[in-house]
Coordinates of C-alpha atoms in Angstrom, one line a residue:
M1 CA -72.5 14.8 45.1
E2 CA -72.0 18.2 43.6
A3 CA -75.7 18.9 43.9
M4 CA -75.6 17.9 47.6
S5 CA -72.5 20.1 48.3
G6 CA -74.3 23.0 46.7
K7 CA -77.2 22.7 49.1
I8 CA -75.3 22.0 52.3
I9 CA -74.1 25.4 53.5
E10 CA -71.6 24.3 56.1
N11 CA -70.7 22.0 58.8
V12 CA -71.4 23.8 62.0
S13 CA -69.4 23.9 65.2
V14 CA -72.1 24.1 67.8
S15 CA -70.9 23.1 71.1
Q16 CA -69.2 24.7 74.1
C17 CA -67.2 23.0 76.8
Y18 CA -69.5 22.3 79.7
Q19 CA -67.0 21.7 82.5
L20 CA -67.1 25.4 83.3
S21 CA -69.9 26.6 81.1
R22 CA -72.7 26.2 83.6
K23 CA -70.7 28.1 86.2
F24 CA -69.8 30.7 83.6
N25 CA -73.3 31.2 82.3
T26 CA -74.8 31.5 85.7
H27 CA -72.1 34.0 86.8
Y28 CA -72.3 35.9 83.5
Q29 CA -76.0 36.2 83.3
R30 CA -76.2 37.3 87.0
D31 CA -73.4 39.8 86.9
N32 CA -73.6 41.1 83.4
F33 CA -76.8 40.2 81.6
A34 CA -79.3 40.9 84.4
P35 CA -77.9 44.4 85.1
F36 CA -78.1 45.2 81.4
M37 CA -81.7 44.1 81.5
R38 CA -82.4 46.2 84.5
N39 CA -80.8 49.3 83.0
M40 CA -82.5 48.9 79.7
L41 CA -85.9 47.4 80.4
P42 CA -88.1 49.2 83.0
F43 CA -90.2 47.1 85.2
Q44 CA -93.9 47.7 85.9
R45 CA -95.5 45.4 88.5
G46 CA -93.1 42.6 87.8
K47 CA -93.5 42.8 84.0
L48 CA -91.2 44.3 81.4
A49 CA -92.5 47.6 80.1
W50 CA -90.8 47.1 76.7
T51 CA -93.6 48.7 74.7
A52 CA -92.0 52.2 75.2
I53 CA -88.5 51.2 74.0
P54 CA -87.5 52.1 70.5
S55 CA -87.3 49.1 68.2
M56 CA -83.7 50.0 67.2
Q57 CA -82.7 49.8 70.8
L58 CA -84.5 46.5 71.2
R59 CA -82.7 45.2 68.1
N60 CA -79.4 46.2 69.5
F61 CA -80.3 44.4 72.7
S62 CA -81.1 41.3 70.7
K63 CA -77.7 41.4 69.1
Y64 CA -76.0 42.0 72.4
Q65 CA -77.7 39.0 74.0
S66 CA -77.0 36.8 71.1
S67 CA -73.4 37.8 70.7
F68 CA -72.3 38.0 74.3
V69 CA -74.5 35.7 76.3
N70 CA -75.1 32.9 73.9
R71 CA -71.9 32.6 71.9
R72 CA -69.1 33.2 74.5
T73 CA -66.5 30.5 74.3
V74 CA -65.3 28.9 77.5
H75 CA -61.8 27.4 77.4
C76 CA -61.4 24.3 79.6
N77 CA -58.1 22.9 80.8
A78 CA -59.4 20.6 83.6
A79 CA -59.0 16.9 83.1
P80 CA -62.1 14.9 82.1
S81 CA -64.1 13.4 85.0
T82 CA -66.7 10.8 85.1
A83 CA -68.3 12.3 88.2
A84 CA -71.7 13.8 88.0
V85 CA -71.7 17.5 87.4
P86 CA -72.4 19.0 90.9
N87 CA -73.7 22.5 89.9
L88 CA -76.5 21.7 87.5
D89 CA -79.7 23.2 88.8
K90 CA -82.5 20.9 89.9
V91 CA -85.3 20.9 87.3
D92 CA -88.8 19.4 87.4
F93 CA -88.8 18.3 83.8
L94 CA -92.5 17.4 83.7
K95 CA -93.5 21.0 84.5
L96 CA -92.0 22.0 81.2
Q97 CA -94.8 20.1 79.4
N98 CA -97.5 22.3 77.8
G99 CA -99.9 19.8 76.2
S100 CA -98.1 18.5 73.2
D101 CA -95.3 21.1 73.4
I102 CA -92.5 21.9 75.8
R103 CA -92.1 25.5 77.1
G104 CA -90.0 27.2 79.7
V105 CA -88.0 30.3 80.6
A106 CA -84.9 30.6 78.5
V107 CA -83.7 34.1 79.2
A108 CA -83.0 35.6 82.6
G109 CA -84.1 39.1 83.7
V110 CA -87.8 38.9 84.2
E111 CA -88.8 39.2 87.9
G112 CA -90.4 36.0 89.2
E113 CA -89.5 33.9 86.2
P114 CA -86.4 31.9 87.0
L115 CA -84.6 30.1 84.2
N116 CA -85.7 26.5 83.7
L117 CA -85.0 25.9 80.0
T118 CA -81.2 26.1 80.2
E119 CA -78.7 24.6 77.7
P120 CA -78.0 21.5 79.7
V121 CA -81.8 20.9 80.2
S122 CA -82.3 21.4 76.4
E123 CA -79.4 19.0 75.7
A124 CA -81.0 16.4 77.9
I125 CA -84.4 16.9 76.2
A126 CA -82.9 16.4 72.8
A127 CA -81.1 13.3 73.9
G128 CA -84.4 12.0 75.3
F129 CA -86.1 12.6 72.0
A130 CA -83.2 10.9 70.2
A131 CA -83.7 7.8 72.4
W132 CA -87.4 7.9 71.9
L133 CA -86.9 8.1 68.1
L134 CA -84.5 5.2 68.0
E135 CA -87.0 3.1 69.8
K136 CA -89.9 4.3 67.7
K137 CA -88.1 3.7 64.4
K138 CA -86.7 0.4 65.7
A139 CA -83.3 1.4 64.5
D140 CA -81.0 -1.6 64.1
G141 CA -77.8 0.3 63.4
S142 CA -77.8 -0.4 59.7
R143 CA -78.0 3.4 59.1
R144 CA -77.7 6.5 61.2
L145 CA -81.0 8.3 61.9
S146 CA -81.1 12.1 61.4
I147 CA -83.0 15.0 63.1
S148 CA -83.6 18.4 61.6
V149 CA -83.5 21.4 64.0
G150 CA -85.0 24.9 63.2
H151 CA -86.0 27.9 65.3
D152 CA -88.1 31.1 65.2
S153 CA -86.7 34.6 65.8
R154 CA -86.4 34.4 69.6
I155 CA -83.2 35.8 71.2
S156 CA -82.5 32.5 72.9
A157 CA -82.9 30.5 69.7
K158 CA -79.2 30.0 68.8
K159 CA -78.0 28.8 72.1
L160 CA -80.8 26.3 72.4
E161 CA -80.2 25.2 68.8
D162 CA -76.6 24.5 69.8
A163 CA -77.6 22.6 72.9
I164 CA -80.3 20.6 71.0
S165 CA -77.6 19.7 68.4
R166 CA -75.3 18.5 71.1
G167 CA -77.9 16.3 72.7
I168 CA -78.8 14.7 69.3
A169 CA -75.2 14.2 68.2
G170 CA -74.3 12.8 71.6
A171 CA -76.9 10.1 71.2
G172 CA -75.3 9.0 67.9
L173 CA -77.7 10.7 65.5
D174 CA -77.0 13.2 62.7
V175 CA -78.1 16.8 63.0
V176 CA -79.4 18.9 60.1
Q177 CA -79.7 22.6 61.2
Y178 CA -82.1 24.8 59.3
G179 CA -81.6 28.1 61.2
L180 CA -84.6 30.4 61.0
A181 CA -87.6 28.3 59.9
S182 CA -91.3 27.8 60.4
T183 CA -92.9 25.0 62.4
P184 CA -94.8 23.6 59.3
A185 CA -91.5 23.5 57.4
M186 CA -89.9 21.4 60.2
F187 CA -92.7 18.7 59.8
N188 CA -92.4 18.8 56.0
S189 CA -88.7 17.9 56.3
T190 CA -89.8 14.5 57.5
I191 CA -91.8 13.7 54.4
T192 CA -89.8 15.6 51.7
E193 CA -87.8 13.2 49.5
D194 CA -84.7 15.1 48.3
D195 CA -81.2 13.8 48.9
A196 CA -79.7 17.2 48.0
F197 CA -81.3 18.6 51.1
L198 CA -80.7 15.5 53.2
C199 CA -84.4 14.7 53.3
P200 CA -86.4 13.0 54.5
V201 CA -85.1 13.3 58.1
D202 CA -86.4 10.8 60.7
G203 CA -87.4 13.4 63.2
S204 CA -87.6 17.1 63.6
I205 CA -87.5 19.7 66.4
M206 CA -88.8 23.2 66.2
I207 CA -87.5 25.7 68.8
T208 CA -90.4 28.1 69.5
A209 CA -92.8 29.3 72.2
S210 CA -95.4 30.7 69.7
H211 CA -96.6 34.2 70.8
L212 CA -95.3 34.1 74.3
P213 CA -92.9 36.9 75.6
Y214 CA -89.3 37.2 74.4
N215 CA -87.9 35.4 77.5
R216 CA -89.8 32.1 76.9
N217 CA -88.9 29.4 74.5
G218 CA -89.7 25.7 73.9
F219 CA -89.8 22.8 71.5
K220 CA -92.2 21.0 69.2
F221 CA -91.4 17.5 67.8
F222 CA -92.3 15.8 64.6
T223 CA -91.9 12.5 62.7
N224 CA -93.4 11.6 59.4
A225 CA -96.5 10.5 61.3
G226 CA -97.1 14.2 62.4
G227 CA -96.6 16.1 65.7
L228 CA -96.1 14.2 68.9
G229 CA -98.9 13.9 71.4
K230 CA -99.0 14.5 75.2
A231 CA -98.0 10.9 76.1
D232 CA -95.0 11.1 73.8
I233 CA -93.9 14.4 75.3
K234 CA -94.2 13.0 78.8
N235 CA -92.1 10.0 77.8
I236 CA -89.4 12.2 76.3
L237 CA -89.3 14.4 79.4
E238 CA -89.0 11.4 81.7
R239 CA -86.1 10.1 79.6
A240 CA -84.5 13.6 79.7
A241 CA -84.8 13.9 83.5
D242 CA -83.0 10.5 83.9
L243 CA -80.2 11.6 81.4
Y244 CA -79.8 15.0 83.1
N245 CA -79.2 13.4 86.5
K246 CA -76.5 11.3 85.0
F247 CA -74.6 14.1 83.2
T248 CA -70.9 14.0 83.8
A249 CA -68.3 16.6 83.0
E250 CA -66.6 14.2 80.6
G251 CA -69.8 13.5 78.8
L252 CA -70.7 17.1 78.4
T253 CA -67.2 17.8 77.1
N254 CA -67.3 14.9 74.6
S255 CA -70.6 16.1 73.2
K256 CA -68.7 18.9 71.5
G257 CA -66.6 16.6 69.4
K258 CA -69.6 14.5 68.4
A259 CA -71.5 17.6 67.4
L260 CA -68.6 18.8 65.2
A261 CA -68.7 15.6 63.2
S262 CA -72.5 15.2 63.1
V263 CA -74.0 18.6 62.3
K264 CA -74.7 20.0 58.8
R265 CA -76.6 23.1 57.8
V266 CA -79.2 23.2 55.0
D267 CA -81.3 25.9 53.5
Y268 CA -84.5 23.9 53.6
M269 CA -86.9 26.8 53.6
N270 CA -86.3 27.1 49.8
V271 CA -87.8 23.7 49.4
Y272 CA -90.8 24.5 51.6
T273 CA -91.6 27.9 50.0
S274 CA -91.2 26.5 46.4
D275 CA -93.9 23.9 47.2
L276 CA -96.3 26.7 48.4
V277 CA -95.7 28.6 45.1
K278 CA -96.3 25.4 43.1
A279 CA -99.6 24.8 44.9
V280 CA -101.0 28.3 44.0
R281 CA -99.9 27.9 40.3
K282 CA -101.5 24.5 40.1
A283 CA -104.8 25.9 41.5
A284 CA -104.8 28.6 38.8
G285 CA -104.2 26.2 35.9
N286 CA -100.4 26.3 36.0
I287 CA -100.2 30.1 35.3
E288 CA -96.8 31.4 36.1
K289 CA -97.9 34.5 37.9
P290 CA -101.6 34.0 38.9
L291 CA -101.5 36.9 41.5
E292 CA -100.1 39.5 39.1
G293 CA -101.7 42.8 39.7
F294 CA -102.8 41.9 43.3
H295 CA -101.5 44.0 46.1
I296 CA -101.0 41.9 49.2
V297 CA -99.3 43.0 52.4
V298 CA -97.8 40.7 55.0
D299 CA -97.3 41.3 58.7
A300 CA -94.9 38.8 60.2
G301 CA -94.8 40.4 63.7
N302 CA -90.9 40.1 63.6
G303 CA -91.3 36.4 63.8
A304 CA -90.2 33.7 61.3
G305 CA -92.9 34.4 58.6
G306 CA -91.2 37.3 56.8
F307 CA -90.3 34.9 54.0
F308 CA -93.9 34.8 52.7
A309 CA -93.7 38.1 51.0
A310 CA -90.5 37.7 49.0
K311 CA -90.5 33.9 48.7
V312 CA -94.1 33.1 48.0
L313 CA -96.2 36.1 47.0
E314 CA -93.6 37.9 44.7
P315 CA -92.8 34.9 42.6
L316 CA -96.6 34.6 42.0
G317 CA -96.7 38.1 40.7
A318 CA -98.2 39.9 43.7
V319 CA -97.1 43.4 44.8
T320 CA -96.0 43.3 48.5
S321 CA -95.1 47.0 49.2
G322 CA -96.4 48.1 52.6
S323 CA -95.6 44.7 54.2
Q324 CA -94.3 45.2 57.7
F325 CA -92.3 43.7 60.5
L326 CA -90.8 41.1 58.2
E327 CA -87.4 41.4 59.9
P328 CA -86.8 38.8 62.5
D329 CA -86.5 40.4 65.9
G330 CA -87.0 38.2 69.0
M331 CA -87.9 41.1 71.2
F332 CA -91.1 41.6 69.2
P333 CA -91.0 45.4 69.4
N334 CA -94.0 46.3 67.3
H335 CA -96.8 44.0 68.5
I336 CA -97.3 40.4 69.8
P337 CA -97.2 38.1 66.8
N338 CA -100.6 36.6 67.4
P339 CA -103.6 36.6 65.0
E340 CA -105.9 36.6 68.1
D341 CA -104.4 39.8 69.5
K342 CA -106.4 42.9 68.9
T343 CA -103.4 45.2 68.5
A344 CA -101.8 42.8 66.0
M345 CA -105.0 42.6 63.9
K346 CA -105.4 46.4 64.1
A347 CA -101.8 46.7 62.7
I348 CA -102.4 44.6 59.6
T349 CA -105.9 46.1 59.0
Q350 CA -104.3 49.6 59.1
A351 CA -101.6 48.5 56.7
V352 CA -104.2 47.2 54.2
I353 CA -106.2 50.4 54.3
D354 CA -103.1 52.7 54.2
N355 CA -101.7 50.9 51.2
K356 CA -105.1 50.4 49.5
A357 CA -104.2 46.7 49.3
D358 CA -106.4 43.8 48.1
L359 CA -105.5 41.6 51.0
G360 CA -103.6 41.5 54.2
I361 CA -102.0 38.4 55.8
I362 CA -100.7 38.0 59.3
F363 CA -98.8 35.2 61.0
D364 CA -97.8 34.2 64.5
T365 CA -94.2 33.8 65.5
D366 CA -93.6 30.3 64.0
V367 CA -96.1 30.4 61.2
D368 CA -98.4 27.6 62.3
R369 CA -101.3 30.1 62.8
S370 CA -102.5 32.9 60.5
A371 CA -105.3 35.3 59.7
A372 CA -106.3 37.6 56.9
V373 CA -107.9 41.0 56.2
D374 CA -109.9 41.9 53.1
S375 CA -109.6 45.2 51.1
T376 CA -112.2 46.9 53.3
G377 CA -110.5 46.0 56.6
L378 CA -112.8 43.0 57.4
E379 CA -110.9 40.5 59.5
F380 CA -110.8 36.9 58.6
N381 CA -109.9 35.4 62.0
R382 CA -111.6 33.4 64.7
N383 CA -115.1 32.4 63.6
R384 CA -114.8 34.2 60.3
L385 CA -111.6 32.4 59.4
I386 CA -113.3 29.0 60.2
A387 CA -116.3 30.0 58.1
L388 CA -114.1 31.0 55.2
M389 CA -112.0 27.9 55.2
S390 CA -115.2 25.8 55.7
A391 CA -116.7 27.4 52.5
I392 CA -113.5 26.6 50.5
V393 CA -113.2 23.1 51.8
L394 CA -116.9 22.2 51.4
E395 CA -116.8 23.4 47.8
E396 CA -114.1 20.7 47.2
H397 CA -115.6 18.1 49.5
P398 CA -119.4 18.5 49.8
G399 CA -120.9 17.3 53.0
T400 CA -117.6 16.8 54.9
T401 CA -117.4 17.3 58.6
I402 CA -115.6 20.4 59.9
V403 CA -114.0 19.9 63.4
T404 CA -113.5 23.0 65.6
D405 CA -112.7 23.8 69.2
S406 CA -115.4 24.3 71.8
V407 CA -115.8 28.1 71.8
T408 CA -117.1 28.5 68.3
S409 CA -120.4 30.3 67.9
D410 CA -123.9 28.9 67.2
G411 CA -124.0 31.1 64.2
L412 CA -121.0 29.2 62.7
T413 CA -122.8 25.9 63.2
T414 CA -125.9 27.2 61.3
F415 CA -123.6 28.6 58.6
I416 CA -121.7 25.3 58.1
E417 CA -124.7 23.0 58.3
K418 CA -127.6 25.1 56.8
K419 CA -125.8 27.3 54.3
L420 CA -122.8 25.1 53.2
G421 CA -124.4 21.7 53.7
G422 CA -121.6 20.3 55.9
K423 CA -121.5 19.0 59.4
H424 CA -120.0 21.0 62.4
H425 CA -118.4 18.8 65.0
R426 CA -117.5 21.0 68.0
F427 CA -114.8 19.4 70.1
K428 CA -112.3 20.3 72.8
R429 CA -109.9 23.3 73.0
G430 CA -106.3 22.6 71.9
Y431 CA -105.1 22.4 68.3
K432 CA -103.8 18.8 68.8
N433 CA -107.2 17.7 70.3
V434 CA -109.0 19.1 67.3
I435 CA -106.7 17.5 64.7
D436 CA -106.7 14.2 66.5
E437 CA -110.5 14.2 66.6
A438 CA -110.7 14.8 62.8
I439 CA -108.2 11.9 62.2
R440 CA -110.4 9.7 64.5
L441 CA -113.6 10.6 62.7
N442 CA -112.0 9.6 59.4
S443 CA -110.8 6.3 60.9
V444 CA -114.4 5.4 61.8
G445 CA -115.9 6.3 58.5
E446 CA -116.9 9.9 59.0
E447 CA -115.2 12.0 56.3
S448 CA -113.5 15.1 57.6
H449 CA -111.1 17.4 55.6
L450 CA -110.7 20.3 58.0
A451 CA -109.7 20.7 61.7
I452 CA -109.5 24.3 62.8
E453 CA -109.3 26.3 66.1
T454 CA -110.5 29.8 66.7
S455 CA -106.9 30.6 67.6
G456 CA -105.9 30.3 63.9
H457 CA -104.5 26.8 64.0
G458 CA -105.9 25.1 60.9
A459 CA -105.1 21.6 59.5
L460 CA -106.3 19.9 56.3
K461 CA -106.3 16.3 55.4
E462 CA -104.7 17.1 52.1
N463 CA -101.7 18.6 53.9
H464 CA -101.0 15.6 56.2
W465 CA -103.1 17.1 59.0
L466 CA -100.4 19.7 59.7
D467 CA -101.5 23.0 61.4
D468 CA -99.8 25.2 58.8
G469 CA -100.6 28.9 58.8
A470 CA -98.8 29.5 55.5
Y471 CA -100.7 26.6 53.8
L472 CA -104.0 28.0 55.2
M473 CA -103.2 31.3 53.4
V474 CA -102.3 29.4 50.3
K475 CA -105.8 27.9 50.2
I476 CA -107.2 31.4 50.3
L477 CA -104.8 32.6 47.6
N478 CA -105.8 29.6 45.5
K479 CA -109.4 30.8 45.7
I480 CA -108.5 34.3 44.5
A481 CA -106.2 33.0 41.8
S482 CA -108.6 30.4 40.5
A483 CA -111.5 32.9 40.5
R484 CA -109.4 35.3 38.4
A485 CA -108.4 32.4 36.0
S486 CA -112.1 31.7 35.5
G487 CA -112.9 35.3 34.6
Q488 CA -114.1 36.6 38.0
T489 CA -112.9 39.9 39.3
G490 CA -113.0 41.7 42.6
G491 CA -109.9 40.5 44.4
S492 CA -110.6 39.7 48.1
K493 CA -114.4 40.4 47.5
V494 CA -114.4 36.8 46.3
L495 CA -113.5 35.7 49.8
T496 CA -115.9 38.1 51.5
G497 CA -118.7 36.8 49.4
L498 CA -118.2 33.3 50.7
L499 CA -119.2 34.5 54.2
E500 CA -122.6 35.7 53.1
G501 CA -125.2 34.4 55.5
L502 CA -122.8 34.0 58.5
Q503 CA -124.7 35.1 61.6
E504 CA -122.3 36.8 64.0
P505 CA -123.0 37.6 67.6
A506 CA -123.7 41.2 68.5
F507 CA -121.8 40.8 71.8
S508 CA -119.1 38.4 72.9
V509 CA -116.8 38.2 75.9
E510 CA -114.3 35.9 77.5
L511 CA -113.7 36.1 81.2
R512 CA -111.1 34.1 83.1
L513 CA -112.0 32.9 86.6
K514 CA -108.9 31.8 88.6
I515 CA -108.8 29.1 91.2
N516 CA -106.8 30.1 94.3
Q517 CA -104.8 26.9 95.0
S518 CA -103.8 28.0 98.5
H519 CA -107.4 28.5 99.6
Q520 CA -108.6 26.2 102.4
D521 CA -111.6 25.2 100.4
L522 CA -109.4 23.0 98.2
K523 CA -108.7 20.9 101.3
G524 CA -105.4 19.8 99.9
G525 CA -106.9 18.6 96.6
S526 CA -105.9 19.6 93.1
F527 CA -107.2 22.6 91.2
R528 CA -108.4 20.2 88.5
D529 CA -110.6 18.3 91.0
Y530 CA -112.0 21.6 92.3
G531 CA -112.7 22.9 88.8
E532 CA -114.5 19.7 87.9
A533 CA -116.6 20.1 91.0
V534 CA -117.5 23.6 90.0
L535 CA -118.6 22.4 86.5
K536 CA -120.7 19.6 88.0
H537 CA -122.5 22.0 90.3
L538 CA -123.2 24.4 87.4
E539 CA -124.6 21.5 85.4
N540 CA -127.0 20.6 88.2
Y541 CA -127.9 24.2 88.7
I542 CA -128.9 24.6 85.0
D543 CA -131.1 21.6 85.1
S544 CA -133.5 23.4 87.5
D545 CA -134.0 26.5 85.2
P546 CA -136.5 25.9 82.4
K547 CA -135.2 29.0 80.5
L548 CA -131.8 27.4 80.0
Q549 CA -130.8 24.4 77.9
K550 CA -127.6 22.4 78.0
A551 CA -126.0 21.5 74.6
P552 CA -127.2 18.0 73.6
V553 CA -123.7 17.1 72.5
N554 CA -120.7 18.6 74.3
Y555 CA -117.2 17.4 74.8
E556 CA -115.8 20.1 77.1
G557 CA -117.1 22.0 80.1
V558 CA -120.8 23.1 80.4
R559 CA -122.3 24.8 77.3
V560 CA -125.7 26.3 77.8
S561 CA -128.2 28.2 75.5
G562 CA -130.6 30.9 76.8
Y563 CA -131.7 34.5 76.4
G564 CA -130.9 34.3 72.7
G565 CA -127.3 33.4 73.3
W566 CA -125.0 30.9 75.0
F567 CA -122.2 30.5 77.5
L568 CA -119.5 27.9 77.9
L569 CA -117.6 27.4 81.2
R570 CA -114.7 25.0 80.9
L571 CA -111.5 24.1 82.8
S572 CA -108.3 25.3 81.2
L573 CA -106.1 22.6 79.7
H574 CA -103.1 23.5 81.8
D575 CA -103.8 26.3 84.3
P576 CA -105.9 26.7 87.4
V577 CA -108.4 28.8 85.4
L578 CA -112.0 28.4 84.4
P579 CA -112.5 30.4 81.1
L580 CA -116.1 31.7 80.6
N581 CA -117.2 32.5 77.1
I582 CA -120.5 34.4 76.5
E583 CA -122.1 35.3 73.2
A584 CA -125.5 37.0 73.0
P585 CA -127.7 39.3 70.9
S586 CA -127.0 42.2 73.2
N587 CA -125.0 43.3 76.2
N588 CA -128.1 43.0 78.4
D589 CA -128.7 39.4 77.3
A590 CA -125.0 38.6 78.0
V591 CA -125.4 40.0 81.5
L592 CA -128.4 37.7 82.1
L593 CA -126.3 34.7 81.2
G594 CA -123.4 36.0 83.3
N595 CA -125.7 36.3 86.3
V596 CA -126.8 32.7 85.9
V597 CA -123.1 31.6 86.2
R598 CA -122.4 34.0 89.0
A599 CA -125.3 32.7 91.1
A600 CA -124.2 29.1 90.6
L601 CA -120.6 29.7 91.5
K602 CA -121.1 31.7 94.8
E603 CA -120.7 28.4 96.8
F604 CA -117.1 28.1 95.7
P605 CA -115.0 30.6 97.7
A606 CA -111.7 29.5 96.2
L607 CA -112.9 30.6 92.8
D608 CA -112.0 34.3 92.0
T609 CA -115.1 35.6 90.2
S610 CA -114.0 39.2 90.3
A611 CA -113.8 39.4 86.5
L612 CA -117.4 38.1 86.2
D613 CA -118.6 40.4 89.0
K614 CA -117.0 43.4 87.3
F615 CA -118.6 42.5 84.0
V616 CA -122.1 42.1 85.5
Q617 CA -122.0 45.2 87.7
A618 CA -120.5 47.4 85.0
S619 CA -123.3 46.6 82.6

């Protein structure tokens, strides 16, 4: 009991009275918050021009929003009522689904982006998840189920954490709040066995919207079986919509009392980080400080990954001076926390060079994606990160299948299959699609140990198929540490050497072709049907050209080789967009491929090909 009390930080009062809170929040945000936004954040073409604002000013705004908008107490004297709450905004819950995540607008003030992820909506979603979990776990009432809740650095995180906690507690489940956390840690809380930290929990919710702008937020859900899929999310949102429509003033008020009794706060990140440290020490033969003498800088992009420097690298002996943007700041004043973003990668590359570091590591906002940079500034992201992880995994599991998304290069396939002796299985875009495909292959007897996207999502069989950016970096650190333990020197050159023989395209580009949903050519149909018609036409068009060859095995869109390169035209998972990826030995060869696509698509007037036109004409 003493051990437990030492780990549990506090019981948390998380709820506000809702009889007047909706009215208050709407009024307050309209009359106070929005003008503050207008005075502080200049608009350019409907978007916030926040790149020119000093970071200190942004941090002050973050505190202002958190202190005043999120945490204001509303005192209620009205008698309880069982009538439905009349002033709740109508919300299309299913539009909040983004694949296997939920995402919406949680902060007012951006033109053309109305709030749809409000506190009552979030409370309903949490209650929907609780109901789903009770059914999934076949709870019989013999024990209370528990759900952990964590969040990244977004400015709307705390108010949504409170709302989520109310929804869970109102459904009769216990809530364990983690505060600032990473997405991978939230999943790990469902499999950790430690009574002192109230683990394992039955389910987990991470409050995050990855690298999206500061005004967005969302949720990811986990059980010990892994992250929830699209069908599960739809089920939860349908339950939430039904609950939302039945909300009463009395029920919303009562959720406060239930939350008071049901919410505890735990510093779970200590458990998660200590496991990462143990993994590196084990790989190096149980040396206490296997990274001693290595200089490694971390760029957390002001997200939730700042812990990695002090909690993982320093206990392993690494020097972390020069690490940057470790402080959580939900306005993301320095750069987008996204390993795919050129500005973000330039920032970590410059930090490595300026500090003469051995290695640089960068995370996205919630730490489920990552990338690295070697001592010379060579980036390990996209195809290179996949190649590096493939080399490490295939050393441990010779011949295994590497599952990737659809936009990986032909050179990567040659590298995995000819140089490393593995098998490359190129599948659909979407990190959950890639992970689920690797799991499926294993279930039918084809061994796979790595599922990884060009976006930086990477999951390993040994790590419960969790897309964990921190664990991905631990695998890289393991390689460096074990190499040193065996007498090898050279720091990150050990990693660079693993990429020897990787053929990289001289030219690559991605163009986004938008479908105009209001164009008469759609004839009232859906953009998805229109997009599929475009792809079918392109496929038929390619068949008539002997210089072009369709990929013999392809799971998404139309992939074609020709002129020494290839292109892939596919339909976006969620948006009315057809992304076009082209890779070629030269710009001229890429233009030839672009012209093929352009000629095939001229019969579809609802498709905006201006990006393709500009690329072809400019070249």
